[in-house]
Amino acid sequence: MVCEMETDQIEEMDVEVLSSMWPEDVGTEADKQFNVEKPAGDLDTLKEVTIETRTIADMTRLPNLLNSTHQGSSQLTNLVKQWEYMQDNAVRLLKEELKNLDRQREEAEAKELKIIEEYKFESNEPENVPVLDETSDLFRRFRQKKRDALVDSKKIEIYEEFDTVAYWKQKALSLEKMLEASTERERRLMEKLSESLKTMESQSAPVQELTQNLKRAEGFLHFILQNAPIVMGHQDKDLRYLFIYNKYPSLREQDILGKTDVEIFHGGGVKESEDFKREVLEKGKASKREITFTTDLFGSKTFLIYVEPVYNKAGEKIGINYMGMEVTDQVVKREKMAKLREDNAVRKAMESELNKTIHITEETMRAKQMLATMSHEIRSPLSGVVGMAEILSTTKLDKEQRQLLNVMISSGDLVLQLINDILDLSKVESGVMRLEATKFRPREVVKHVLQTAAASLKKSLTLEGNIADDVPIEVVGDVLRIRQILTNLISNAIKFTHEGNVGIKLQVISEPSFVRDNALNADTEEHEQNENALPCLFKKYMQASADHARKYGGTGLGLAICKQLVELMGGQLTVTSRVSEGSTFTFILPYKVGRSDDYSDDQDEFSDMADQQSEPDDTAEGYFQFKPLLGSIYSNGGPGISNDFLPHKVMLTSPIKLINGFVADPSNNTGQSEMLQLENGGYMDESKLETSSGHCPESAHQYENGNGRCFSKESESCSSSQASSEGGTLEMESELTVSSHREEEKAETEVKETSKPKILLVEDNKINIMVAKSMMKQLGHTMDIANNGVEAITAINSSSYDLVLMDVCMPVLDGLKATRLIRSYEETGNWNAAIEAGVDISTSENEQVCMRPTNRLPIIAMTANTLAESSEECYANGMDSFISKPVTLQKLRECLQQYLH
Amino acid sequence: MICKNLFIGIAISNKLYIFFFSLLLPSRRVERAMDTLIAQLQRRFCDFTISLYHQGFLDDQFTELKKLQDECSPDFVAEVVTLFFEDCEKLISNMARALDQTGNVDFKLVGSSVHQLKGSSSSVGAKRVKGLCVTLKECCDSQNYEGCVRCLQQVDIEYKTLKAKLQDLFNLEQQIVQAGGRIPQVDI
């Protein structure tokens, strides 16, 4: 029993160690026999076994049936050794037992001998012994027994009478008993030994046990693997399956065994796995790989495949073990994670990029704002300078002075234009710019633009305007901006064109996406534009090259503004260019056609025209041409020479085509007739006619007074135009404008004299008051002062004002609130809102005020910042305009001119 | 301060120079000497004015003020500037008092004072003071006590400097007038 226990313990320990070696064993089990023995069909029975025997899983290690491989044989020898050790142990134990018994017997014999010697010594009967000894062994043994018994029966001696027969009899009896017991023990031991040997013999045939173990191991394996998504197999050198375990067997035994992967499956990944296996086989190194299969059999799945070469004892490769686990989900998950991580990284990068961009944009915005503010600040004084210079030019000057003054004005205008450009650009960019929708005549605009350009033309270029017949006579749009764009493009064209023509073509493009809107297409042709500079043409402050900048001057803002404006109007500006052949700038704008019924709504002078439009051809005229007249300066042409002096006829290439667009102002019958005359003459300088027509609206106020004046003006202009070069035209034009200016001013001063306007300044800062007052004085006005909103309301209540200058930020009641209250008073006729707001107003005057017709009182805000939002706030609160602080003489003058009539 | 002393010194030496010349030289030569002196003074005036603009003490608004000065109000600029400095002093002491109350600083009060000062300085064309006022206003809006105090100190320094400079400028103007010259128009 003891030995059995011991062996059990040893085996238990071994099993524990073994369990970690399972994978290896599984591999080694892949034997032919094993495979054949364990087809997929066996599964069920094995399972049962497993579950039952699970608790006894502490079985001995798996016997190895495979002798051919190293692993297999080592396993086998291991088992054999184990077995031998076990048996050895049992034998050893039994031998020890035997030895023990022998020793005991020897001891007993020694005792017997002793007793006998004692007895000899005491009884003096030595002769007996030799005799007995010599006679027989048996006798001697008997004596020995006697001696053995003597030890136990010493006490007996005491009671019995020494050396009596009885005594010896008794002694002999006891010794005999002892001897018997001893023999009995010996016999039993012998029996045991033989029994033990018998069992040993029965155990020496271990096949049964091993088979049992094997079954258990198999069961164990199945217990573990029954639900694992694992495929295992063994393939021989030719990669033919010898064994396969598959959790979801979809193929039958005969379909797999003895075949290769390629023979079994078709689809993606099969070849790869085959190659991989072959590679492992060749290299002799176990390795893992992930392979995605797409087969008809099980669809698209990814397997993690472990392949290991198998050697036989001789060290030759005989095949591979392979194990695959389906990791499709994991791979998908992993890929997803990777993708997520990648996306994250990308997003982060984008974010940082965005932040950078935002930062840059903010910086740019700030810079722009500053530029705009600066420009704004510059413009005011500059316009003062130019204005004054213009006025100065109307006074009596000698030739030299006039020349200087002209230079001054033209450079002033240039700077002003520049600043306006900058402001326009920032306006468009900040989205503050609003477009107006007014009716205008595209032909006139084109003509006007060309004419203006021709007026300052200093090169021998031909300016052409070509307008298609289907372009409506009147369209609705922001004429100012369109003209600005055209002017910009044309002036650019002229600037960069050295010979040839510059022209505007206008035509209607029908675009299906616009139901009612068509598009105007105007293009200007321009020559010798540097082609490689095209991409940066529309960028701000960019010019084709530094050389260009030096040669031609300018800031490079023009095209940028044009583009922005066109885009603002919902159109697009494009350019095509070829060096030394010319450039075409094309912009397409959606437009609306103004209804002809409300022709006369805003422009009185057209009302007559609509009736008198006897010659529609004239309004629809689509071709203009302007030729420079270099070298011939006829600055002073009298009216008399207008018709018969036709020196330019020669220069016209197609004079018949030149008809006049002047009919735009048909209110003037005389003018028309004259025009016809000119037409008959075959030549007409349109720029001149246009000039006159341009001025006629201004003189339309005087229409009732008589046509004469208007006509005289026109005729004058016509004549001078006929005789003038572009320089002359410019002069004349400016003269005309100036004279009309003067008239206006005169009228203004007259008005002023009749009734001096009352101005109220609402301002809390003493210094500002002082400055403003002084400025007003300079401008010839006096004004009342209110120190805050409440005072302002009280003042407005007590007397009537023509204009209020209102500081926005004031104590007690600020400008915005005060304005709101004043506006509410104008609407309701009472100061209820103000009283509600806590302003003290004497009611006695209130009634009187109510009687007064309440006209809208112009209120001009004075703000410290010129930002768009601030001005918007002013407008939102009912203010009419605003002056940015610090107030300058020029700003004040402009404001007064605008609001005091 | 050094600058001011220097100018006064130069002014005195110039006067002595004229005196000696008038004693020693015949009248025509005296006239010519006066002319050169005036020209000198005028040039110095121009330079000084330009430097004030270039160093950012003044801006165009000051030019605007000068335009307003005519025969009817010959001392207009000086009056306005004097008023401005008085205003400055008052407002700055107001703010200093408000900022002195550590713990419960009335930023609103400071803010309104700054606004006033900003308006005044921009009207006068005191560019640097105005710039500082803008910063001070920002500090005030963000209730940045440290910033406020620092800015206020700078404003104080700046307005005093400006005061001294303008004082010099007016002195120079006076000298020119005394010498019988015209105050030149300075183009900035």
mmCIF file of N, CA, C and O in Angstrom, chain A residues 860-892:
data_model
loop_
_atom_site.group_PDB
_atom_site.id
_atom_site.type_symbol
_atom_site.label_atom_id
_atom_site.label_comp_id
_atom_site.label_asym_id
_atom_site.label_seq_id
_atom_site.Cartn_x
_atom_site.Cartn_y
_atom_site.Cartn_z
ATOM 1 N N ILE A 860 -25.950 113.170 -35.926
ATOM 2 C CA ILE A 860 -24.673 112.591 -36.339
ATOM 3 C C ILE A 860 -23.950 112.111 -35.093
ATOM 4 O O ILE A 860 -23.773 112.879 -34.150
ATOM 5 N N ALA A 861 -23.558 110.871 -35.128
ATOM 6 C CA ALA A 861 -22.845 110.330 -33.971
ATOM 7 C C ALA A 861 -21.375 110.704 -34.063
ATOM 8 O O ALA A 861 -20.823 110.848 -35.146
ATOM 9 N N MET A 862 -20.791 110.880 -32.913
ATOM 10 C CA MET A 862 -19.334 111.059 -32.882
ATOM 11 C C MET A 862 -18.767 109.901 -32.070
ATOM 12 O O MET A 862 -19.012 109.795 -30.866
ATOM 13 N N THR A 863 -18.088 109.033 -32.753
ATOM 14 C CA THR A 863 -17.604 107.844 -32.055
ATOM 15 C C THR A 863 -16.092 107.832 -32.003
ATOM 16 O O THR A 863 -15.421 108.388 -32.866
ATOM 17 N N ALA A 864 -15.625 107.145 -30.985
ATOM 18 C CA ALA A 864 -14.175 107.090 -30.801
ATOM 19 C C ALA A 864 -13.554 106.015 -31.678
ATOM 20 O O ALA A 864 -12.397 106.082 -32.010
ATOM 21 N N ASN A 865 -14.354 105.032 -32.041
ATOM 22 C CA ASN A 865 -13.785 103.984 -32.893
ATOM 23 C C ASN A 865 -14.549 103.907 -34.202
ATOM 24 O O ASN A 865 -15.747 104.081 -34.261
ATOM 25 N N THR A 866 -13.801 103.570 -35.232
ATOM 26 C CA THR A 866 -14.401 103.601 -36.555
ATOM 27 C C THR A 866 -14.808 102.211 -37.018
ATOM 28 O O THR A 866 -15.070 101.998 -38.171
ATOM 29 N N LEU A 867 -14.832 101.300 -36.110
ATOM 30 C CA LEU A 867 -15.124 99.925 -36.521
ATOM 31 C C LEU A 867 -16.548 99.822 -37.052
ATOM 32 O O LEU A 867 -17.430 100.582 -36.676
ATOM 33 N N ALA A 868 -16.717 98.857 -37.892
ATOM 34 C CA ALA A 868 -18.000 98.710 -38.568
ATOM 35 C C ALA A 868 -19.132 98.458 -37.585
ATOM 36 O O ALA A 868 -20.227 98.981 -37.723
ATOM 37 N N GLU A 869 -18.853 97.677 -36.567
ATOM 38 C CA GLU A 869 -19.936 97.333 -35.655
ATOM 39 C C GLU A 869 -20.422 98.562 -34.897
ATOM 40 O O GLU A 869 -21.586 98.707 -34.601
ATOM 41 N N SER A 870 -19.477 99.401 -34.598
ATOM 42 C CA SER A 870 -19.849 100.587 -33.860
ATOM 43 C C SER A 870 -20.750 101.476 -34.715
ATOM 44 O O SER A 870 -21.750 101.992 -34.239
ATOM 45 N N SER A 871 -20.393 101.594 -35.985
ATOM 46 C CA SER A 871 -21.211 102.430 -36.853
ATOM 47 C C SER A 871 -22.583 101.794 -37.042
ATOM 48 O O SER A 871 -23.602 102.474 -37.071
ATOM 49 N N GLU A 872 -22.569 100.485 -37.093
ATOM 50 C CA GLU A 872 -23.855 99.808 -37.231
ATOM 51 C C GLU A 872 -24.743 100.070 -36.033
ATOM 52 O O GLU A 872 -25.948 100.272 -36.155
ATOM 53 N N GLU A 873 -24.111 100.091 -34.887
ATOM 54 C CA GLU A 873 -24.861 100.374 -33.676
ATOM 55 C C GLU A 873 -25.484 101.767 -33.761
ATOM 56 O O GLU A 873 -26.630 101.977 -33.364
ATOM 57 N N CYS A 874 -24.701 102.677 -34.267
ATOM 58 C CA CYS A 874 -25.205 104.039 -34.411
ATOM 59 C C CYS A 874 -26.431 104.053 -35.310
ATOM 60 O O CYS A 874 -27.459 104.651 -34.965
ATOM 61 N N TYR A 875 -26.302 103.384 -36.449
ATOM 62 C CA TYR A 875 -27.431 103.377 -37.383
ATOM 63 C C TYR A 875 -28.633 102.694 -36.745
ATOM 64 O O TYR A 875 -29.770 103.122 -36.914
ATOM 65 N N ALA A 876 -28.346 101.611 -36.026
ATOM 66 C CA ALA A 876 -29.439 100.863 -35.417
ATOM 67 C C ALA A 876 -30.198 101.715 -34.411
ATOM 68 O O ALA A 876 -31.389 101.523 -34.177
ATOM 69 N N ASN A 877 -29.513 102.655 -33.811
ATOM 70 C CA ASN A 877 -30.172 103.481 -32.803
ATOM 71 C C ASN A 877 -30.780 104.745 -33.394
ATOM 72 O O ASN A 877 -31.166 105.643 -32.657
ATOM 73 N N GLY A 878 -30.828 104.822 -34.674
ATOM 74 C CA GLY A 878 -31.539 105.937 -35.301
ATOM 75 C C GLY A 878 -30.661 107.109 -35.671
ATOM 76 O O GLY A 878 -31.165 108.189 -35.977
ATOM 77 N N MET A 879 -29.375 106.916 -35.654
ATOM 78 C CA MET A 879 -28.505 108.008 -36.069
ATOM 79 C C MET A 879 -28.357 108.000 -37.585
ATOM 80 O O MET A 879 -28.489 106.958 -38.231
ATOM 81 N N ASP A 880 -28.087 109.171 -38.116
ATOM 82 C CA ASP A 880 -28.075 109.261 -39.574
ATOM 83 C C ASP A 880 -26.695 109.005 -40.153
ATOM 84 O O ASP A 880 -26.562 108.559 -41.280
ATOM 85 N N SER A 881 -25.710 109.336 -39.382
ATOM 86 C CA SER A 881 -24.358 109.167 -39.883
ATOM 87 C C SER A 881 -23.430 109.185 -38.682
ATOM 88 O O SER A 881 -23.885 109.355 -37.548
ATOM 89 N N PHE A 882 -22.180 109.035 -38.950
ATOM 90 C CA PHE A 882 -21.267 109.173 -37.821
ATOM 91 C C PHE A 882 -19.934 109.760 -38.260
ATOM 92 O O PHE A 882 -19.493 109.587 -39.395
ATOM 93 N N ILE A 883 -19.363 110.491 -37.332
ATOM 94 C CA ILE A 883 -18.036 111.037 -37.545
ATOM 95 C C ILE A 883 -17.128 110.345 -36.560
ATOM 96 O O ILE A 883 -17.464 110.235 -35.382
ATOM 97 N N SER A 884 -16.015 109.874 -37.055
ATOM 98 C CA SER A 884 -15.118 109.232 -36.108
ATOM 99 C C SER A 884 -14.256 110.306 -35.443
ATOM 100 O O SER A 884 -13.877 111.290 -36.057
ATOM 101 N N LYS A 885 -14.002 110.048 -34.189
ATOM 102 C CA LYS A 885 -13.182 111.003 -33.440
ATOM 103 C C LYS A 885 -11.710 110.732 -33.687
ATOM 104 O O LYS A 885 -11.356 109.575 -33.897
ATOM 105 N N PRO A 886 -10.851 111.637 -33.574
ATOM 106 C CA PRO A 886 -11.103 113.039 -33.315
ATOM 107 C C PRO A 886 -11.739 113.751 -34.519
ATOM 108 O O PRO A 886 -11.423 113.431 -35.658
ATOM 109 N N VAL A 887 -12.596 114.670 -34.217
ATOM 110 C CA VAL A 887 -13.289 115.401 -35.270
ATOM 111 C C VAL A 887 -12.301 116.339 -35.962
ATOM 112 O O VAL A 887 -11.502 116.994 -35.308
ATOM 113 N N THR A 888 -12.359 116.313 -37.274
ATOM 114 C CA THR A 888 -11.496 117.248 -37.995
ATOM 115 C C THR A 888 -12.367 118.223 -38.775
ATOM 116 O O THR A 888 -13.562 117.990 -38.973
ATOM 117 N N LEU A 889 -11.728 119.248 -39.190
ATOM 118 C CA LEU A 889 -12.433 120.292 -39.914
ATOM 119 C C LEU A 889 -13.086 119.699 -41.167
ATOM 120 O O LEU A 889 -14.232 120.008 -41.492
ATOM 121 N N GLN A 890 -12.328 118.875 -41.821
ATOM 122 C CA GLN A 890 -12.811 118.300 -43.073
ATOM 123 C C GLN A 890 -14.045 117.438 -42.846
ATOM 124 O O GLN A 890 -15.040 117.551 -43.547
ATOM 125 N N LYS A 891 -13.956 116.591 -41.838
ATOM 126 C CA LYS A 891 -15.087 115.710 -41.553
ATOM 127 C C LYS A 891 -16.320 116.532 -41.225
ATOM 128 O O LYS A 891 -17.428 116.234 -41.684
ATOM 129 N N LEU A 892 -16.079 117.551 -40.448
ATOM 130 C CA LEU A 892 -17.202 118.389 -40.031
ATOM 131 C C LEU A 892 -17.810 119.082 -41.245
ATOM 132 O O LEU A 892 -19.034 119.161 -41.393
#
